[in-house]
Amino acid sequence: MNMKKSSSLLVVSLLTLSLVLSACSNSKNNSPTASPAANATNDAAATTAPDNAPDPAVAEGATQAKVKPVDFSLFVNYDWYTAPTWLERPHGKWITDNLKVTLNPIQSNGAATQKLNTMIVSNQLPDVIVSDRGKDVDRLQEAGKLVALDPYLEKYPEFVKTVGEQTINMLRSSDGKLYQMPNWFINGENGNGNAAYLVEKKIYKALGSPALETWDDLEAYLKLVKEKYPDIVPLDFGEVRDGDIQMLGMLFSGAADDMTPGFISPAAMFGVPSGDSLESIYKNQSFKDAAMYSSKLFRQGLTSSDMFTQTRDQILEKLKTGKIAVFGAYDAVVEGIGREANNLLSAKDPEDGYDVIWPVHKAGVDKNKVYPSGFNTLGWNVNVITTNAKDPEAIFSYMNWASSPQGQQVLFFGPEGLFYDKVEDGVPIPNDAYINRDLKKYDELKIGEFNWNGNTAYVDGTKAKRELLLPQEAQDWTTVGQANVSFKTSKDITEFSNLEPSPTSEEGIIVQRLKDQYKKLIPKLFFAKSDEEVLSLIEQADKEATKFGYDKVLTWKTSVWQANLQKLKGQ
């Protein structure tokens, strides 16, 4: 699943897809209401070639030749993720047949935290865990449950070249060793992101295609939808993720210049930059404005009434039936959400589907400084190999290949002979099977799933080049939406990496109390009966957070942020 990305956010690290799933190629003006396909060619052409294009040795299969046969289990540490079968995916079968590598997914069954804790306590850890950087990785490393990867770096120099030494050094743990392999890392100058707003095309056209740029424009349009289409949800957003309400984060990004959802996400920064320090979100005016606007839309019945409980599958079902007029999410443009819904609707009716629009914002905000996505050169999340793995080097040898351009070619575009028959300058040349593909059946193959070693520079650059070879009607909806909107509206937040303290530290304990407080607060803000009540609730939360020790956490986060800035300067 190409989740990079998602975010930002993405959000941002969490979004950073965010920060990324994202799937995960976590990865940017036209009129906000213009169809993105209209400018696909020009925008795609503007995307530069990947900085880490394959060298001749890689092209000849040197990296593939180093892959050792291995079967390994993999657990993705997210409630919302359900893995498909490995061998029923064309790329999975190719990898097993040709590399003798088989990946065996372990499902979270909607309870990832409990599942991981059970595996830790019973000492039955999977061979590989995919998780956000931070607390879960830190506690496993501190408990001696992770394999240090440093011994493999000299033997597999391709990994260092592909990922980038700066990124590897930023991923090192407090003991100086490397335990983490990044997913959807960025080795190059171009960012990415998947956060976006989508508009249902037939409804929008039927209502006169009004301007959809500002919060006022959006509110007026939603009221029109509610009046004319009572069976349609005017405005909906992605699922709740660990207390992170995507509606609030998306709208926050449009509340002022240079904002992005990760600033207020309890799983990311949870502090808004102000000069050279981070300030409390509860003191930030943009947070207050976004909270008041969210509450206003919610109490007017312009949003989904089950926003806090609906699952990703339930949201997708509404999208696939065209039951959402405007949709926003940290990973709106990826294949498992926006693209799947758009392709299904357009297959039934070429005039139907979803358009990706420029993100809405408060009046007076610079539209070119609205960032619903946040990208991190470290990527969205990480892979760690546990000490339960019988042959960790074999797993590393596979992931070394998987992150390379050659591996990404198979994992993201599928094996040669399916939708391309040759590769030129690193680009799989689309064949008739791809150009004339049935979009619904293509999505059902889930090509791109299991790509937990996403190489953003290669994938994004190659996707853009491939689209130039296609007629407009055959161009990929996700790639076009990314090139025209979501990549352009993503903010580089690498400097805010590693702002999650150890859960057993004083700051970590405070952070958990702040997260619990936030989860309880946000629904109250949405259900508030007036702006005055929203502001009163935020004021109360500010006082309570101060008692918890929020200031101490902000001081700690600020110090890490400033240290990151020095690392990024090479100091």
XYZ file of C-alpha atoms in Angstrom:
571
model
C 0.000 0.000 0.000
C 1.492 3.222 -1.111
C 1.082 5.090 2.060
C 3.881 7.456 2.216
C 3.191 8.940 2.412
C 0.072 9.695 3.395
C 1.158 13.034 5.511
C 2.351 14.685 6.892
C 1.459 14.053 7.570
C 1.618 13.106 7.303
C 0.588 13.271 9.700
C 3.420 14.606 9.210
C 5.754 12.115 10.684
C 2.569 10.666 11.537
C 1.351 12.618 8.752
C 4.524 12.072 7.471
C 2.715 10.321 5.174
C 3.292 12.088 7.734
C 3.982 11.360 8.597
C 3.718 9.053 5.356
C 1.728 5.185 5.204
C 3.040 7.445 3.777
C 0.879 4.302 1.311
C 2.977 4.751 1.398
C 4.981 6.801 -0.925
C 4.463 9.496 1.247
C 4.817 12.480 -1.442
C 2.937 18.784 -4.564
C -1.307 25.921 -8.818
C -3.982 25.403 -10.518
C -7.353 26.937 -9.875
C -8.622 25.187 -6.761
C -11.505 23.780 -8.697
C -9.673 22.740 -11.847
C -9.423 19.103 -12.820
C -5.829 18.003 -12.115
C -5.647 15.939 -15.281
C -5.673 19.125 -17.348
C -2.136 20.001 -16.322
C -0.711 16.546 -15.695
C 1.787 16.628 -18.513
C 3.375 19.944 -17.636
C 3.508 19.221 -13.919
C 4.830 15.714 -14.349
C 7.517 17.011 -16.666
C 8.635 19.454 -14.006
C 9.451 16.605 -11.630
C 13.174 15.968 -11.656
C 14.748 12.591 -12.144
C 15.518 10.636 -8.970
C 18.857 11.525 -7.432
C 19.565 7.881 -6.672
C 18.884 6.402 -10.108
C 20.386 2.938 -10.505
C 24.056 2.748 -11.392
C 25.227 0.117 -13.896
C 26.149 -2.372 -11.162
C 22.661 -2.212 -9.705
C 21.104 -2.405 -13.155
C 23.023 -5.617 -13.801
C 21.504 -7.200 -10.723
C 24.367 -6.857 -8.231
C 22.007 -5.971 -5.391
C 19.565 -8.722 -6.287
C 22.398 -11.262 -6.370
C 23.128 -10.514 -2.716
C 19.622 -11.434 -1.539
C 19.635 -14.525 0.676
C 16.626 -16.879 0.743
C 14.471 -16.292 3.823
C 10.953 -16.595 5.192
C 10.154 -13.924 7.747
C 7.168 -12.652 9.676
C 6.256 -8.967 9.654
C 3.926 -7.023 11.950
C 2.658 -3.572 10.971
C 2.028 -1.664 14.199
C -1.169 0.172 13.219
C -4.760 -0.567 14.202
C -6.107 0.402 10.801
C -3.854 -1.733 8.632
C -4.916 -5.164 7.358
C -2.401 -6.968 5.183
C -3.522 -8.829 2.055
C -2.104 -12.234 1.169
C 1.502 -12.292 -0.058
C 1.476 -14.956 -2.763
C -1.752 -13.663 -4.324
C -0.004 -10.383 -5.109
C 1.874 -10.573 -8.441
C 4.935 -8.882 -6.980
C 4.870 -11.079 -3.877
C 4.779 -14.236 -5.972
C 7.595 -12.932 -8.199
C 9.781 -12.259 -5.154
C 9.146 -15.727 -3.740
C 9.726 -17.432 -7.085
C 12.841 -15.482 -8.030
C 14.468 -14.472 -4.752
C 13.204 -17.287 -2.517
C 11.929 -14.693 -0.039
C 8.494 -14.976 1.555
C 6.894 -12.403 3.814
C 4.336 -13.678 6.328
C 2.142 -10.853 7.676
C 0.861 -10.857 11.252
C -2.437 -8.964 11.546
C -3.128 -6.390 14.252
C -6.871 -7.146 14.119
C -7.598 -3.525 14.977
C -5.642 -3.637 18.244
C -1.987 -3.073 17.365
C -0.828 -1.828 20.779
C -2.334 -4.768 22.624
C -0.994 -7.209 20.027
C 2.527 -5.808 20.274
C 2.452 -5.819 24.078
C 1.303 -9.442 24.091
C 4.125 -10.447 21.768
C 6.673 -8.603 23.907
C 5.480 -10.171 27.170
C 5.355 -13.672 25.685
C 8.725 -13.179 23.954
C 7.130 -14.151 20.661
C 8.086 -11.116 18.656
C 7.806 -11.226 14.868
C 10.989 -11.139 12.829
C 10.272 -7.605 11.600
C 8.130 -4.777 12.971
C 6.995 -1.763 10.954
C 6.262 1.125 13.309
C 6.491 4.854 13.779
C 9.858 6.094 14.956
C 9.844 6.811 18.658
C 8.562 5.143 21.774
C 7.877 1.601 20.574
C 11.191 1.369 18.774
C 13.011 2.940 21.726
C 11.598 0.552 24.312
C 12.428 -2.475 22.174
C 15.949 -1.198 21.614
C 16.443 -0.425 25.298
C 15.213 -3.917 26.165
C 17.783 -5.474 23.833
C 15.138 -6.855 21.471
C 16.447 -5.296 18.242
C 19.299 -6.253 15.927
C 21.937 -3.577 15.299
C 22.407 -3.163 11.566
C 25.855 -1.551 11.532
C 27.720 -4.817 10.737
C 25.805 -5.056 7.448
C 26.483 -1.539 6.169
C 29.977 -2.306 4.878
C 28.882 -5.592 3.299
C 25.884 -3.926 1.650
C 27.132 -0.453 0.666
C 24.164 -0.075 -1.684
C 21.972 0.588 1.349
C 24.020 3.592 2.489
C 24.121 4.978 -1.048
C 20.385 4.500 -1.586
C 19.187 5.863 1.758
C 21.834 8.543 2.310
C 24.359 8.823 5.106
C 22.679 11.880 6.657
C 19.386 10.000 6.967
C 21.109 6.958 8.451
C 22.860 9.105 11.055
C 19.579 10.815 11.984
C 18.079 7.353 12.590
C 20.774 6.181 14.994
C 19.671 5.445 18.556
C 21.105 6.990 21.722
C 23.823 4.301 21.842
C 25.059 5.413 18.424
C 23.960 2.232 16.651
C 21.552 1.862 13.737
C 18.485 -0.321 14.322
C 16.015 1.279 11.925
C 15.499 1.005 8.166
C 13.368 3.866 6.833
C 10.237 3.545 4.735
C 9.499 6.211 2.108
C 12.763 7.993 2.834
C 13.762 10.921 0.626
C 17.291 11.025 -0.734
C 17.154 14.116 -2.921
C 15.659 17.584 -3.101
C 11.995 16.859 -3.837
C 9.406 16.371 -1.111
C 6.128 14.539 -1.133
C 2.802 14.160 0.631
C -0.625 12.619 0.165
C -2.870 14.921 2.197
C -5.544 16.543 0.065
C -9.169 17.554 -0.342
C -11.318 15.703 -2.880
C -14.542 16.920 -4.468
C -17.217 14.624 -5.928
C -17.337 15.703 -9.576
C -20.994 15.160 -10.526
C -22.341 16.849 -7.402
C -19.951 19.758 -7.802
C -20.882 20.284 -11.442
C -24.607 20.008 -10.716
C -24.284 22.729 -8.074
C -22.655 25.170 -10.472
C -18.951 24.535 -9.749
C -18.648 27.410 -7.242
C -15.327 28.672 -5.880
C -13.825 26.393 -3.232
C -10.824 28.275 -1.930
C -11.593 29.751 1.474
C -13.322 28.475 4.596
C -16.257 30.737 3.734
C -16.457 29.205 0.243
C -16.405 25.719 1.726
C -19.120 26.427 4.283
C -21.411 27.936 1.657
C -20.898 24.931 -0.618
C -21.551 22.423 2.172
C -24.833 24.145 3.022
C -25.835 23.902 -0.622
C -25.023 20.181 -0.661
C -27.031 19.597 2.500
C -30.016 21.390 0.990
C -29.931 19.762 -2.459
C -28.586 16.308 -1.549
C -29.930 15.287 1.878
C -28.620 11.705 1.488
C -25.031 12.891 0.900
C -22.470 13.642 3.618
C -21.393 17.216 2.795
C -17.943 16.962 4.394
C -16.026 13.986 5.723
C -12.471 13.174 6.728
C -10.157 10.237 7.268
C -10.363 7.951 10.279
C -9.226 8.913 13.784
C -5.641 7.803 14.390
C -4.533 7.524 18.008
C -6.664 10.488 18.998
C -5.635 12.544 15.985
C -8.756 14.004 14.358
C -7.898 14.522 10.705
C -10.562 17.191 10.226
C -8.944 19.424 12.822
C -5.440 18.825 11.463
C -6.415 19.486 7.848
C -8.246 22.691 8.721
C -5.421 23.815 11.028
C -3.079 23.770 8.038
C -5.226 26.460 6.427
C -5.624 28.636 9.516
C -2.407 30.630 8.964
C 0.673 30.680 6.756
C 3.197 27.848 7.126
C 1.112 25.569 9.339
C 0.949 21.779 9.017
C -1.061 19.184 10.987
C 1.961 17.668 12.717
C 2.350 20.788 14.827
C -0.828 19.951 16.765
C -0.739 16.169 16.489
C -0.248 14.435 19.853
C 1.715 11.720 18.021
C 4.068 14.220 16.370
C 5.335 17.662 17.460
C 2.429 18.755 19.668
C 3.939 22.222 19.747
C 3.783 25.144 17.309
C 7.032 26.867 16.232
C 7.281 30.419 17.516
C 10.668 31.972 16.890
C 13.297 29.489 18.065
C 11.026 27.634 20.493
C 7.815 25.599 20.489
C 4.673 26.997 22.104
C 1.636 25.254 23.559
C -1.009 24.417 20.961
C -3.574 25.740 23.438
C -2.007 29.209 23.292
C -1.804 29.202 19.498
C -4.398 31.305 17.675
C -4.405 29.087 14.585
C -5.371 26.090 16.708
C -8.182 28.091 18.280
C -9.430 29.271 14.870
C -9.385 25.743 13.432
C -11.173 24.378 16.498
C -13.904 27.028 16.291
C -14.412 26.449 12.568
C -14.506 22.655 12.981
C -17.052 22.938 15.760
C -19.148 25.347 13.706
C -19.355 22.948 10.765
C -20.056 19.993 13.026
C -22.920 21.592 14.923
C -24.512 22.717 11.636
C -24.665 19.090 10.523
C -22.279 19.686 7.623
C -19.916 16.856 8.583
C -20.261 13.160 9.300
C -22.125 12.472 12.536
C -20.013 9.353 13.176
C -16.662 11.010 12.521
C -15.171 9.775 15.793
C -16.097 6.114 15.365
C -16.103 5.269 11.650
C -13.461 2.928 10.292
C -11.340 3.338 7.203
C -13.370 0.654 5.428
C -16.619 2.462 6.218
C -15.210 5.715 4.870
C -13.998 4.012 1.702
C -17.425 2.480 1.143
C -19.032 5.929 1.275
C -16.443 7.289 -1.146
C -16.907 4.400 -3.571
C -20.629 5.114 -3.743
C -20.156 8.867 -4.178
C -21.828 9.586 -0.830
C -19.286 12.211 0.276
C -19.328 15.619 -1.433
C -16.011 16.895 -0.043
C -13.408 14.637 1.559
C -10.119 15.400 3.281
C -7.470 13.056 4.656
C -3.768 12.793 5.299
C -3.550 10.109 2.609
C -6.523 11.080 0.425
C -4.792 10.484 -2.905
C -3.313 7.026 -2.319
C -4.555 3.864 -3.989
C -6.520 2.450 -1.051
C -8.721 5.510 -0.588
C -9.079 8.259 -3.178
C -7.808 6.421 -6.229
C -9.876 3.319 -5.597
C -13.048 5.379 -5.113
C -12.377 7.582 -8.128
C -11.566 4.676 -10.411
C -14.662 2.741 -9.377
C -16.978 5.696 -9.952
C -15.359 6.736 -13.242
C -15.519 3.154 -14.535
C -19.301 3.309 -14.152
C -19.604 6.862 -15.465
C -16.679 8.733 -17.102
C -18.180 12.017 -15.850
C -18.099 10.846 -12.231
C -15.307 10.454 -9.717
C -13.284 12.743 -7.458
C -11.109 15.728 -8.310
C -8.163 16.741 -6.135
C -8.459 20.440 -5.275
C -6.070 22.974 -3.784
C -6.419 22.945 0.035
C -8.979 25.327 1.481
C -7.810 28.024 3.886
C -8.952 30.910 6.018
C -9.446 34.201 4.179
C -6.197 36.166 4.083
C -3.927 33.121 4.236
C -1.433 32.735 1.364
C -2.709 29.731 -0.639
C 0.898 28.832 -1.464
C 1.738 28.492 2.236
C -0.939 25.965 3.142
C 0.563 22.580 3.990
C -1.864 19.758 4.855
C 1.047 17.354 4.252
C 4.363 17.296 6.005
C 7.279 15.302 4.654
C 10.338 14.039 6.428
C 13.457 12.954 4.573
C 13.655 10.151 7.138
C 10.409 8.876 5.678
C 7.108 7.863 7.137
C 8.011 4.993 9.479
C 10.707 2.352 9.985
C 11.430 -1.364 9.837
C 13.262 -3.007 12.733
C 14.563 -6.576 12.878
C 14.007 -8.274 16.229
C 16.357 -10.673 17.988
C 13.773 -13.406 17.373
C 14.778 -13.471 13.703
C 16.799 -16.584 12.895
C 18.701 -14.954 10.037
C 18.662 -11.156 10.391
C 21.296 -10.698 7.690
C 19.085 -12.477 5.164
C 16.230 -10.136 6.027
C 18.556 -7.139 5.679
C 19.780 -8.437 2.311
C 16.171 -8.503 1.091
C 15.418 -5.008 2.410
C 18.653 -3.727 0.870
C 17.314 -4.948 -2.474
C 13.745 -3.822 -1.734
C 14.828 -0.221 -1.132
C 16.962 -0.117 -4.275
C 15.592 1.158 -7.601
C 15.506 -2.427 -8.856
C 13.475 -3.612 -5.860
C 11.151 -0.632 -6.027
C 10.542 -1.356 -9.686
C 9.085 -4.761 -8.767
C 7.318 -3.727 -5.570
C 5.727 -0.552 -6.905
C 5.216 -1.174 -10.629
C 4.895 -4.955 -10.500
C 7.108 -7.592 -12.111
C 8.268 -7.189 -15.687
C 5.935 -8.815 -18.201
C 2.738 -7.764 -16.462
C 2.196 -4.061 -17.143
C 5.539 -3.314 -18.784
C 7.814 -5.422 -20.969
C 10.978 -3.356 -20.877
C 12.772 -0.742 -18.779
C 14.491 2.285 -20.296
C 16.588 4.689 -18.192
C 15.086 3.137 -15.069
C 11.498 3.682 -16.242
C 9.148 0.711 -16.778
C 7.647 1.443 -20.199
C 3.866 0.914 -19.958
C 2.508 -1.715 -22.323
C -0.982 -2.126 -23.758
C -2.089 -4.107 -20.700
C -1.375 -1.052 -18.534
C -2.698 1.556 -20.957
C -5.967 -0.348 -21.415
C -6.198 -1.656 -17.860
C -9.504 -2.112 -16.079
C -8.992 0.329 -13.205
C -11.077 -1.643 -10.721
C -9.319 -4.933 -11.467
C -5.953 -3.178 -11.413
C -6.624 -1.840 -7.924
C -7.676 -5.302 -6.768
C -4.179 -6.594 -7.563
C -2.910 -4.215 -4.865
C 0.419 -3.674 -6.556
C 2.411 -1.543 -4.135
C 1.287 -3.433 -1.046
C 4.107 -4.754 1.169
C 6.365 -1.944 -0.002
C 7.652 -1.137 3.469
C 11.026 -0.004 2.104
C 9.676 2.795 -0.052
C 12.268 4.833 -1.939
C 10.517 8.132 -2.560
C 13.046 9.676 -4.941
C 12.983 6.692 -7.264
C 9.240 6.080 -7.173
C 8.099 9.681 -7.526
C 10.563 10.510 -10.263
C 9.826 7.325 -12.169
C 6.049 7.655 -11.830
C 6.201 11.145 -13.278
C 8.317 10.003 -16.229
C 5.977 7.080 -16.877
C 2.902 9.297 -16.983
C 4.470 11.353 -19.780
C 4.376 8.221 -21.930
C 0.628 7.728 -21.494
C -2.406 9.287 -23.144
C -4.313 11.530 -20.742
C -7.151 9.059 -20.235
C -4.686 6.370 -19.107
C -2.741 8.533 -16.648
C -2.747 7.439 -13.038
C -5.143 9.446 -10.864
C -2.863 9.327 -7.824
C 0.236 10.441 -9.700
C -1.615 13.348 -11.307
C -3.096 14.457 -7.978
C 0.308 14.310 -6.327
C 2.068 16.218 -9.110
C -0.579 18.948 -9.289
C -1.501 19.389 -5.640
C -0.377 17.185 -2.774
C 3.376 17.272 -3.448
C 3.218 21.037 -3.838
C 1.370 21.514 -0.556
C 3.731 19.526 1.653
C 6.107 21.069 4.164
C 9.600 19.775 4.985
C 9.463 18.881 8.688
C 12.670 16.839 8.931
C 13.971 19.278 11.514
C 11.195 18.172 13.871
C 12.255 14.515 13.931
C 12.567 12.468 17.121
C 10.394 14.736 19.268
C 8.779 11.809 21.072
C 10.435 11.281 24.489
C 10.957 7.835 25.958
C 7.663 6.744 27.559
C 9.431 5.932 30.841
C 11.119 9.345 31.129
C 9.579 12.229 33.049
C 8.755 13.990 29.797
C 7.332 10.769 28.350
C 4.986 10.306 31.280
C 3.812 13.896 30.914
C 3.290 13.418 27.175
C 1.033 10.421 27.811
C -1.092 12.509 30.199
C -1.257 15.255 27.553
C -2.337 12.735 24.911
C -5.069 11.383 27.163
C -6.228 14.922 27.854
C -6.242 15.759 24.125
C -8.329 12.688 23.250
C -10.968 13.757 25.743
C -10.847 17.430 24.765
C -11.308 17.250 20.990
C -14.792 15.654 20.967
C -15.885 18.282 23.500
C -14.675 21.017 21.160
C -16.636 19.561 18.246
C -19.814 19.200 20.292
C -19.528 22.703 21.796
C -22.589 24.867 21.197
C -20.733 28.116 20.468
C -17.336 29.642 19.717
C -17.291 30.962 23.260
C -17.612 27.459 24.645
C -14.805 26.244 22.377
C -12.469 28.974 23.637
C -13.462 28.295 27.237
C -12.656 24.596 26.848
C -9.266 25.405 25.312
C -8.479 27.809 28.146
C -9.316 25.140 30.701
C -7.187 22.611 28.828
C -4.284 25.056 28.802
C -4.395 25.444 32.574
C -4.646 21.700 33.117
C -1.797 20.985 30.676
C 0.405 23.490 32.497
C -0.219 21.603 35.745
C 0.761 18.349 34.024
C 4.106 19.876 33.023
C 3.500 20.789 29.365
C 6.095 23.580 29.629
C 8.750 21.031 30.610
C 7.866 18.909 27.581
C 8.016 21.919 25.267
C 11.452 22.815 26.630
C 12.652 19.260 25.956
C 11.165 19.204 22.452
C 12.669 22.603 21.668
C 16.133 21.370 22.668
C 15.815 18.309 20.379
C 14.551 20.517 17.547
C 17.495 22.881 17.880
C 19.916 19.938 18.010
C 18.343 18.548 14.829
C 18.916 21.858 13.099
C 22.598 21.609 13.962
C 22.783 18.008 12.672
C 21.139 19.016 9.416
C 23.750 21.740 9.025
C 26.432 19.084 9.457
C 27.548 20.372 12.842
